[in-house]
mmCIF file of C-alpha atoms in Angstrom:
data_model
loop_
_atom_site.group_PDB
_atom_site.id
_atom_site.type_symbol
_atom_site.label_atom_id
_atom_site.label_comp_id
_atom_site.label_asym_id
_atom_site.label_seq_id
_atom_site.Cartn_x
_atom_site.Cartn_y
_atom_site.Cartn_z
ATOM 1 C CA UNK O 12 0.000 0.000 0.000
ATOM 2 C CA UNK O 13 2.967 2.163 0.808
ATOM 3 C CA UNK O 14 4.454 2.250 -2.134
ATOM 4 C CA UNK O 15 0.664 2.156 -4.011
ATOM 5 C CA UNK O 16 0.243 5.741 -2.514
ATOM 6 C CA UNK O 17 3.564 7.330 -3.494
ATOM 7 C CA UNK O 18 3.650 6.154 -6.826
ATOM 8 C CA UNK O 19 -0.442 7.564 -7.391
ATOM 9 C CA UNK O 20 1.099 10.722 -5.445
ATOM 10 C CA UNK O 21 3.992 11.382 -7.600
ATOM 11 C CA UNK O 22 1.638 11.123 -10.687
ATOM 12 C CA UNK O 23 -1.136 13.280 -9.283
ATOM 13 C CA UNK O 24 1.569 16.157 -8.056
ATOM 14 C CA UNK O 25 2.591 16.170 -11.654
ATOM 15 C CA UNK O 26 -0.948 16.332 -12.912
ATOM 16 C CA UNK O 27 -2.413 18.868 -10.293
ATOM 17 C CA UNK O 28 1.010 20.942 -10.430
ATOM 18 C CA UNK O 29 0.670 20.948 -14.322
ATOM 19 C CA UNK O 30 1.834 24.757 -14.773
ATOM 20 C CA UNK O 31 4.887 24.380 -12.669
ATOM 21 C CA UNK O 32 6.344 21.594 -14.193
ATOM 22 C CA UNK O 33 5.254 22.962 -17.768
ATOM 23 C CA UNK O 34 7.821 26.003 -16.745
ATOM 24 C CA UNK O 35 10.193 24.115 -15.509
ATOM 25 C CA UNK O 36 10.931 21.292 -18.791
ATOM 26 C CA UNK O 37 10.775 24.303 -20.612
ATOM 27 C CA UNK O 38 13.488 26.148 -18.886
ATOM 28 C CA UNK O 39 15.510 23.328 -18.642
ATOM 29 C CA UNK O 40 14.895 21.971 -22.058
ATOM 30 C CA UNK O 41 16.129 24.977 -24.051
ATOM 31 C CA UNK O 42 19.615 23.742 -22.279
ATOM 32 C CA UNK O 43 19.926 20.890 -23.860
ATOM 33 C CA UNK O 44 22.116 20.167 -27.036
ATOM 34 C CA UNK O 45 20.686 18.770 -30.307
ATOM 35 C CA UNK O 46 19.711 15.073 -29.618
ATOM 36 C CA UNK O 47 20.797 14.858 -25.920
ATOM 37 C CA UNK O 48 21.364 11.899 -23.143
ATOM 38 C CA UNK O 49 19.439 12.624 -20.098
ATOM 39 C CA UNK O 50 20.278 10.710 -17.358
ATOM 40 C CA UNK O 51 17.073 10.818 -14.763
ATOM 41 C CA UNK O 52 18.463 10.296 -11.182
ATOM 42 C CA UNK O 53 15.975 8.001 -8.854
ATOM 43 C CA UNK O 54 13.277 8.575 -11.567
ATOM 44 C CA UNK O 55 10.235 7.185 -9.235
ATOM 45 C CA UNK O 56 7.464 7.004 -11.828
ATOM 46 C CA UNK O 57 9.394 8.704 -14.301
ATOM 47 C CA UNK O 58 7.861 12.416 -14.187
ATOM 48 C CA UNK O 59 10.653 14.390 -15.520
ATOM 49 C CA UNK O 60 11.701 11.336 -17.679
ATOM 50 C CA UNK O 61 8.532 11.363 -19.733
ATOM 51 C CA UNK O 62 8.117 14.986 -19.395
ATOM 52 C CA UNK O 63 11.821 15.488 -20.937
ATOM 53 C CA UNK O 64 11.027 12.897 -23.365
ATOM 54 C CA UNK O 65 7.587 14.036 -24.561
ATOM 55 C CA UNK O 66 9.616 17.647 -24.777
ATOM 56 C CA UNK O 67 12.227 16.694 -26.684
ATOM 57 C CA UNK O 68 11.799 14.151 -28.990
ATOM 58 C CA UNK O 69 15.537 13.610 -30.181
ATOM 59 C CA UNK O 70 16.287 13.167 -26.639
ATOM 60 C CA UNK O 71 17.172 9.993 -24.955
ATOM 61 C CA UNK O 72 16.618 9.111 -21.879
ATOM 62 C CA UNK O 73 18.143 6.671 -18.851
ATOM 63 C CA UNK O 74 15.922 6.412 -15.903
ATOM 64 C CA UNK O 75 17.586 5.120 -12.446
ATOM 65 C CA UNK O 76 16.187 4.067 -9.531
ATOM 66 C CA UNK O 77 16.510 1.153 -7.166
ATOM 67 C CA UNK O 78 12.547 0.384 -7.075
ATOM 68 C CA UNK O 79 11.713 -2.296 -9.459
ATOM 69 C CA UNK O 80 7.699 -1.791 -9.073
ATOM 70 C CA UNK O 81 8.249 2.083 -9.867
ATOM 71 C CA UNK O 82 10.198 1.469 -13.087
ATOM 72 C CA UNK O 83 7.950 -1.261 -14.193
ATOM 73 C CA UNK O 84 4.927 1.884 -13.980
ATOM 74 C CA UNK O 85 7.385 3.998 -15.369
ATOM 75 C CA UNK O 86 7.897 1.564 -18.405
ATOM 76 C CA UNK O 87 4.246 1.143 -18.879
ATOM 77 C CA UNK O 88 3.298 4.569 -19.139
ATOM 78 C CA UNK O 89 6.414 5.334 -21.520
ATOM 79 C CA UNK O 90 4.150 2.793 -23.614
ATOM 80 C CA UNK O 91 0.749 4.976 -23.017
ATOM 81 C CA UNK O 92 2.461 8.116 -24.144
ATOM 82 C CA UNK O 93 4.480 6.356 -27.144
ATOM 83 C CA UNK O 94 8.026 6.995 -26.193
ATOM 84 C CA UNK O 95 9.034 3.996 -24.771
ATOM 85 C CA UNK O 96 11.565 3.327 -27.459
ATOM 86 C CA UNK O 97 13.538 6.623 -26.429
ATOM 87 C CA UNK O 98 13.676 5.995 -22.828
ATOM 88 C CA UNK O 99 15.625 3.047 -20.715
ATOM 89 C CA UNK O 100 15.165 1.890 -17.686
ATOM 90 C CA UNK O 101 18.238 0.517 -14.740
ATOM 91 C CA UNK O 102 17.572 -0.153 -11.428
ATOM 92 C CA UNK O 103 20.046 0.710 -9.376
ATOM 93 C CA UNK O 104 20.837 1.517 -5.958
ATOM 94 C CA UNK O 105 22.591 5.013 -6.058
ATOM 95 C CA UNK O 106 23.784 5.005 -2.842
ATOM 96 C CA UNK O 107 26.467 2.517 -3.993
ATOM 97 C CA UNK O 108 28.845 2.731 -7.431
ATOM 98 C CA UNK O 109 26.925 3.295 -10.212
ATOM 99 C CA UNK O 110 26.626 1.419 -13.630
ATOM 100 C CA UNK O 111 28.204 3.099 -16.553
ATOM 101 C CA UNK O 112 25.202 5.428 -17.874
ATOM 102 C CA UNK O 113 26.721 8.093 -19.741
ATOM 103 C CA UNK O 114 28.358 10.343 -20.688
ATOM 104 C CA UNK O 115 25.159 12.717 -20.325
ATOM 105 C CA UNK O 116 24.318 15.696 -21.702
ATOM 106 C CA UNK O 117 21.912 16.331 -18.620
ATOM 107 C CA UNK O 118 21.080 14.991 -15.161
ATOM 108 C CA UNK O 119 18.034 15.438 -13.555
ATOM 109 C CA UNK O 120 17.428 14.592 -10.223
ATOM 110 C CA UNK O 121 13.927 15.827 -8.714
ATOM 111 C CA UNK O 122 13.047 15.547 -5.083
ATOM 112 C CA UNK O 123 15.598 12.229 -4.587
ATOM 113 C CA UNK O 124 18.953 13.437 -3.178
ATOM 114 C CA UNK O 125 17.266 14.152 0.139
ATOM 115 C CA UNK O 126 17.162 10.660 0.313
ATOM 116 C CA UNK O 127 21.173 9.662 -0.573
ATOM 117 C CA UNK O 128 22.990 8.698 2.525
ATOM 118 C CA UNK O 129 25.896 10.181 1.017
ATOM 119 C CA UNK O 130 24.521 13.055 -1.160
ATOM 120 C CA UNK O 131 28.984 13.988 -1.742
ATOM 121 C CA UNK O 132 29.313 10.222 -3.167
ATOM 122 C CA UNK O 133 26.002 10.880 -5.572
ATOM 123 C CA UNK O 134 26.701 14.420 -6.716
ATOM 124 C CA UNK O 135 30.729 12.966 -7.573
ATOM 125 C CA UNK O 136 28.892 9.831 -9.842
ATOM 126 C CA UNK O 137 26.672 12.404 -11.640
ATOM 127 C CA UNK O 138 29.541 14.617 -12.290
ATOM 128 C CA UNK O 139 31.324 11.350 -13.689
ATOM 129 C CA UNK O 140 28.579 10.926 -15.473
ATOM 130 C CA UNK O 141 28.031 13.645 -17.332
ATOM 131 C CA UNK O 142 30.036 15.308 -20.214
ATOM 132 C CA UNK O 143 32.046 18.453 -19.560
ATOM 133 C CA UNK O 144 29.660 21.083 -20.374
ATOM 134 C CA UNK O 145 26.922 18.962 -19.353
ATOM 135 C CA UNK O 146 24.088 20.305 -16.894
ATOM 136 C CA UNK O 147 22.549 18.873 -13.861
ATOM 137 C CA UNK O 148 19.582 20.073 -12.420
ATOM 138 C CA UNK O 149 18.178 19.529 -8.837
ATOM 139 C CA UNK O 150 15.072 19.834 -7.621
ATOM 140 C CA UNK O 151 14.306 19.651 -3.908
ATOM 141 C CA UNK O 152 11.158 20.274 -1.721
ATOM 142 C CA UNK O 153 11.268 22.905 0.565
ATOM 143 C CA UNK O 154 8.125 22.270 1.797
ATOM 144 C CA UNK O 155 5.607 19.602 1.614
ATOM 145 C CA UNK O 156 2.072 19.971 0.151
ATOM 146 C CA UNK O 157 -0.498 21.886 2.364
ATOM 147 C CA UNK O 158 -3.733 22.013 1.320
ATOM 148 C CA UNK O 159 -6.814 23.289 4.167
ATOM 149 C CA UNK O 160 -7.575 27.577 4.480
ATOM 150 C CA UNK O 161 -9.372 27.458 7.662
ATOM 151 C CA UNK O 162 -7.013 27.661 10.851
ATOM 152 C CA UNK O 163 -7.548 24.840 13.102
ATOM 153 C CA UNK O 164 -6.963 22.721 9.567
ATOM 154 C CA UNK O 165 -3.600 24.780 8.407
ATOM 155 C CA UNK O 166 -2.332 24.384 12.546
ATOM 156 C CA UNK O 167 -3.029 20.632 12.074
ATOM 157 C CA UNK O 168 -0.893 20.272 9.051
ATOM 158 C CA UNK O 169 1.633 22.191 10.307
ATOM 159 C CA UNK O 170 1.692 20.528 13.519
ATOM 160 C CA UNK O 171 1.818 16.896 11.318
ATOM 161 C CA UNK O 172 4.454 17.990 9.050
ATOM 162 C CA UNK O 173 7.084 19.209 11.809
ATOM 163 C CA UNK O 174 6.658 15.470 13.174
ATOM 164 C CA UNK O 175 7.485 14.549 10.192
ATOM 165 C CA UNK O 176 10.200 16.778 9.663
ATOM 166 C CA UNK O 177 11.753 15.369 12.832
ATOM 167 C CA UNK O 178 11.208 12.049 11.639
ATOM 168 C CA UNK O 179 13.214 12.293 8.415
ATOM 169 C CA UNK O 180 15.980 13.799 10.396
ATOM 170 C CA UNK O 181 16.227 11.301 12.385
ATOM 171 C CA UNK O 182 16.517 8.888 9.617
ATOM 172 C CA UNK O 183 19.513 11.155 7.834
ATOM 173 C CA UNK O 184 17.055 12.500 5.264
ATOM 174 C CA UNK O 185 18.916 15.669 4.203
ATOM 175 C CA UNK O 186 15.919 17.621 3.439
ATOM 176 C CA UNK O 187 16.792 21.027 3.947
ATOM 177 C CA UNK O 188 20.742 20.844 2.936
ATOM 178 C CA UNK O 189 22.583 23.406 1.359
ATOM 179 C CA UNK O 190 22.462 21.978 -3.048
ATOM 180 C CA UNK O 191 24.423 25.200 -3.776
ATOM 181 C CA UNK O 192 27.179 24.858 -1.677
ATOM 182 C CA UNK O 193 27.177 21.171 -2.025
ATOM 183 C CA UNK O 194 27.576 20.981 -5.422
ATOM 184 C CA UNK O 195 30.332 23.255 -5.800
ATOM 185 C CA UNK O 196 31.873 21.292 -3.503
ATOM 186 C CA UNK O 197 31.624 18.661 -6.053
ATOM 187 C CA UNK O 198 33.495 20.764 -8.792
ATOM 188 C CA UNK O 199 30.245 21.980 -10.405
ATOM 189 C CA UNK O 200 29.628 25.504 -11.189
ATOM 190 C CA UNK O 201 26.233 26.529 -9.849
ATOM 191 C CA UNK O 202 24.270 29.023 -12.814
ATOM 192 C CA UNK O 203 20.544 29.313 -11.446
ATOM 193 C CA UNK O 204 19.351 28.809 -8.077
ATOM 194 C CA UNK O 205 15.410 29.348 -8.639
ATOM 195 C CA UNK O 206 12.414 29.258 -6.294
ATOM 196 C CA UNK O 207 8.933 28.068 -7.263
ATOM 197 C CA UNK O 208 6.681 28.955 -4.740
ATOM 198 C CA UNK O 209 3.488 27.401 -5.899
ATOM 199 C CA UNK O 210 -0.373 28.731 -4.538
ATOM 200 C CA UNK O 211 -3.581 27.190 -6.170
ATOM 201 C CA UNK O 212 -6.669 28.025 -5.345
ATOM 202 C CA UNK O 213 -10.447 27.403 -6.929
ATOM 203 C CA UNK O 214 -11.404 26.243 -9.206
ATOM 204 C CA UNK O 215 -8.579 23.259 -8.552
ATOM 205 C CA UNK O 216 -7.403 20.413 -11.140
ATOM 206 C CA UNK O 217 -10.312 17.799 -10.943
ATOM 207 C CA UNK O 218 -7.178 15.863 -9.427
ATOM 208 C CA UNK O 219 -6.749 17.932 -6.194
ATOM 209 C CA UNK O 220 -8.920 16.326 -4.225
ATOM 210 C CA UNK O 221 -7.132 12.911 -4.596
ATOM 211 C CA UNK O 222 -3.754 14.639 -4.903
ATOM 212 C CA UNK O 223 -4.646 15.903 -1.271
ATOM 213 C CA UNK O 224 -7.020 12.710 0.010
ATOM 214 C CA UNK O 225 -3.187 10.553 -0.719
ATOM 215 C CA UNK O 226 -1.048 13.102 0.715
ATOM 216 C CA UNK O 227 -3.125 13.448 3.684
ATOM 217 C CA UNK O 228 -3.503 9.258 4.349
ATOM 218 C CA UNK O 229 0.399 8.801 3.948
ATOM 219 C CA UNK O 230 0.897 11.503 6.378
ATOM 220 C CA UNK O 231 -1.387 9.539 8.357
ATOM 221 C CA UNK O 232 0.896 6.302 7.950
ATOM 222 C CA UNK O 233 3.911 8.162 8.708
ATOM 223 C CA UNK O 234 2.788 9.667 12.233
ATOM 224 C CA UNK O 235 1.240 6.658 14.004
ATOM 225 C CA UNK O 236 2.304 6.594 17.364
ATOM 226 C CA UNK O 237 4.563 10.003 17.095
ATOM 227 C CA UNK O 238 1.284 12.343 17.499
ATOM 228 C CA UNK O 239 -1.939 12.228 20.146
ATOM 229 C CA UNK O 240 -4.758 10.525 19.124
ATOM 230 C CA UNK O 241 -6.846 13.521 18.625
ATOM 231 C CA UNK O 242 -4.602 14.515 15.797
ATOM 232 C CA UNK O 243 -4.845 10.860 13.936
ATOM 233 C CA UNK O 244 -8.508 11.123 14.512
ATOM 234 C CA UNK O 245 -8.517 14.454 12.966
ATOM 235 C CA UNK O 246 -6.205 13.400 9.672
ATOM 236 C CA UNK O 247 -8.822 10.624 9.463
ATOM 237 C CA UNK O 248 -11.521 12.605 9.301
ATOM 238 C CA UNK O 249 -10.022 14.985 7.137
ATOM 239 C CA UNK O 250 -8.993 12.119 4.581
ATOM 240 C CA UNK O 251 -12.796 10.759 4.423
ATOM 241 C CA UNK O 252 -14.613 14.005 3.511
ATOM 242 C CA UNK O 253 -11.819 15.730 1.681
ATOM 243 C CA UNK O 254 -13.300 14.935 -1.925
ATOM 244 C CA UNK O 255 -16.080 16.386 -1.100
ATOM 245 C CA UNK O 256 -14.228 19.731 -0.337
ATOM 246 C CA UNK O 257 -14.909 22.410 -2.414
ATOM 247 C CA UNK O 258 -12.381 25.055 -0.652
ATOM 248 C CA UNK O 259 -9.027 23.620 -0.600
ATOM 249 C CA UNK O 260 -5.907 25.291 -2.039
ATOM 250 C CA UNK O 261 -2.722 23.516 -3.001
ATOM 251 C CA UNK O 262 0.425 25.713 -1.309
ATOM 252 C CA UNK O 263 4.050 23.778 -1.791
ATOM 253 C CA UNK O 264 7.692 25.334 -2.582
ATOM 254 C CA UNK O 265 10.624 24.182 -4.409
ATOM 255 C CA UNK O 266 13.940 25.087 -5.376
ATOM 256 C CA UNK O 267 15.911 24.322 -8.434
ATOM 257 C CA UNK O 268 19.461 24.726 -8.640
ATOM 258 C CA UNK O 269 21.289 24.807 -11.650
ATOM 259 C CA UNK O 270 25.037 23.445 -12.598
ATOM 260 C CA UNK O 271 26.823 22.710 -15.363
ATOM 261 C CA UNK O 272 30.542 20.660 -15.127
ATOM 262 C CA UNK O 273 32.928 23.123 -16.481
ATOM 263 C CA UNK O 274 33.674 22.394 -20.018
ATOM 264 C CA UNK O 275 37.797 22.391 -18.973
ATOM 265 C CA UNK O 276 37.239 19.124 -17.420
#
């Protein structure tokens, strides 16, 4: 079920956050060359892999991630869309030394480095990866989806995700780290550092109210036995009327950095 929820989340924040990733494929697309390799770092269900693909139809693309079941979805709706013969799946664990994948004329890793342990030994295997010249792009969450106006709702999600927050720490997420400075600390030159700071309101995607139903029950999951009861009771609540809502908004933030290896190496 766990992993039934994130993938349908990942492919719902994609659909109901349609305009923000529109901008952001086509700022990074016009960086590509003339029939690049795109190398798409713990892929998930392959949103930027399709989206790049779809985008750029001389492009080819490698999509990595550990998760069989999540590559297998990724694979079927490269099928759907008709661009399964441009785009290749591995499944890898990128925590450890990677298969050879490039050399890459992009990297694109969206909302996965948070979850390295070792986000030095990942950014070094991208920039191994990658041609001189080449450009990686990071995406990282700075905040999770909220989604209720009234108070007592926005205090509840705010109270859930700083549970969470300490959670993740405590597991040596590295939500929060410094991209910038860590990726010049790899020997790339950081161009674009880039917030999206992302506020929907009515009339929402017809997918919002599932896109906020499945964040809301895997926040759930994630806080059993770290919060009181009347809090899970609440979150319960919340997750069986929610589609009948008619007043929720759809606030989240991201950052994207931008960095290239320098072309003298």
């Amino acid at each position: 079920m766990a992993h039934s929820h994130l993938a349908e989340m990942l492919d719902l924040d994609a659909d109901v956050l349609h305009q923000y990733h529109h901008d952001l494929i086509t700022w990074i697309s016009s960086l590509t060359p003339d029939r690049p390799l795109i190398i798409d770092v713990g892929a998930g269900t392959g949103t930027g892999a399709l989206a790049l693909a779809r985008r750029l139809p001389d492009a080819q693309v490698v999509a990595v991630d550990v998760s069989e079941p999540m590559l297998e979805h990724l694979q079927h709706k490269a099928h759907e869309l008709g661009v399964a013969d441009r785009i290749r799946t591995v499944q890898a664990d990128l925590d450890q030394t990677w298969p050879a994948l490039g050399p890459a004329d992009l990297a694109w890793a969206s909302a996965s480095l948070h979850h390295m342990a070792d986000p030095d030994h990942t950014l070094a295997q991208v920039f191994a990866a990658l041609r001189p010249g080449g450009v990686f792009t990071v995406i990282e969450l700075d905040s999770f989806p909220c989604f209720l106006p009234d108070e007592a709702g926005a205090a509840l999600e705010e109270r859930c995700h700083a549970v969470l927050a300490e959670k993740r720490a405590e597991a040596g997420m590295h939500i929060g780290a410094d991209w910038g400075l860590l990726l010049a600390k790899a020997g790339f030159t950081v161009e674009a550092e880039r917030r999206f700071d992302i506020a929907l309101q009515a009339p929402l995607p017809a997918a919002a109210g599932r896109y906020a139903q499945v964040s809301f029950q895997r926040m759930r999951d994630g806080l059993e036995g770290r919060i009181d009861a009347g809090d899970l009771a609440a979150l319960d609540a919340i997750s069986a009327e929610i589609l009948d809502r008619d007043d929720l908004t759809v606030r989240a933030t991201r950052t994207v950095w931008l960095a290239r290896r320098p072309r003298t190496q």
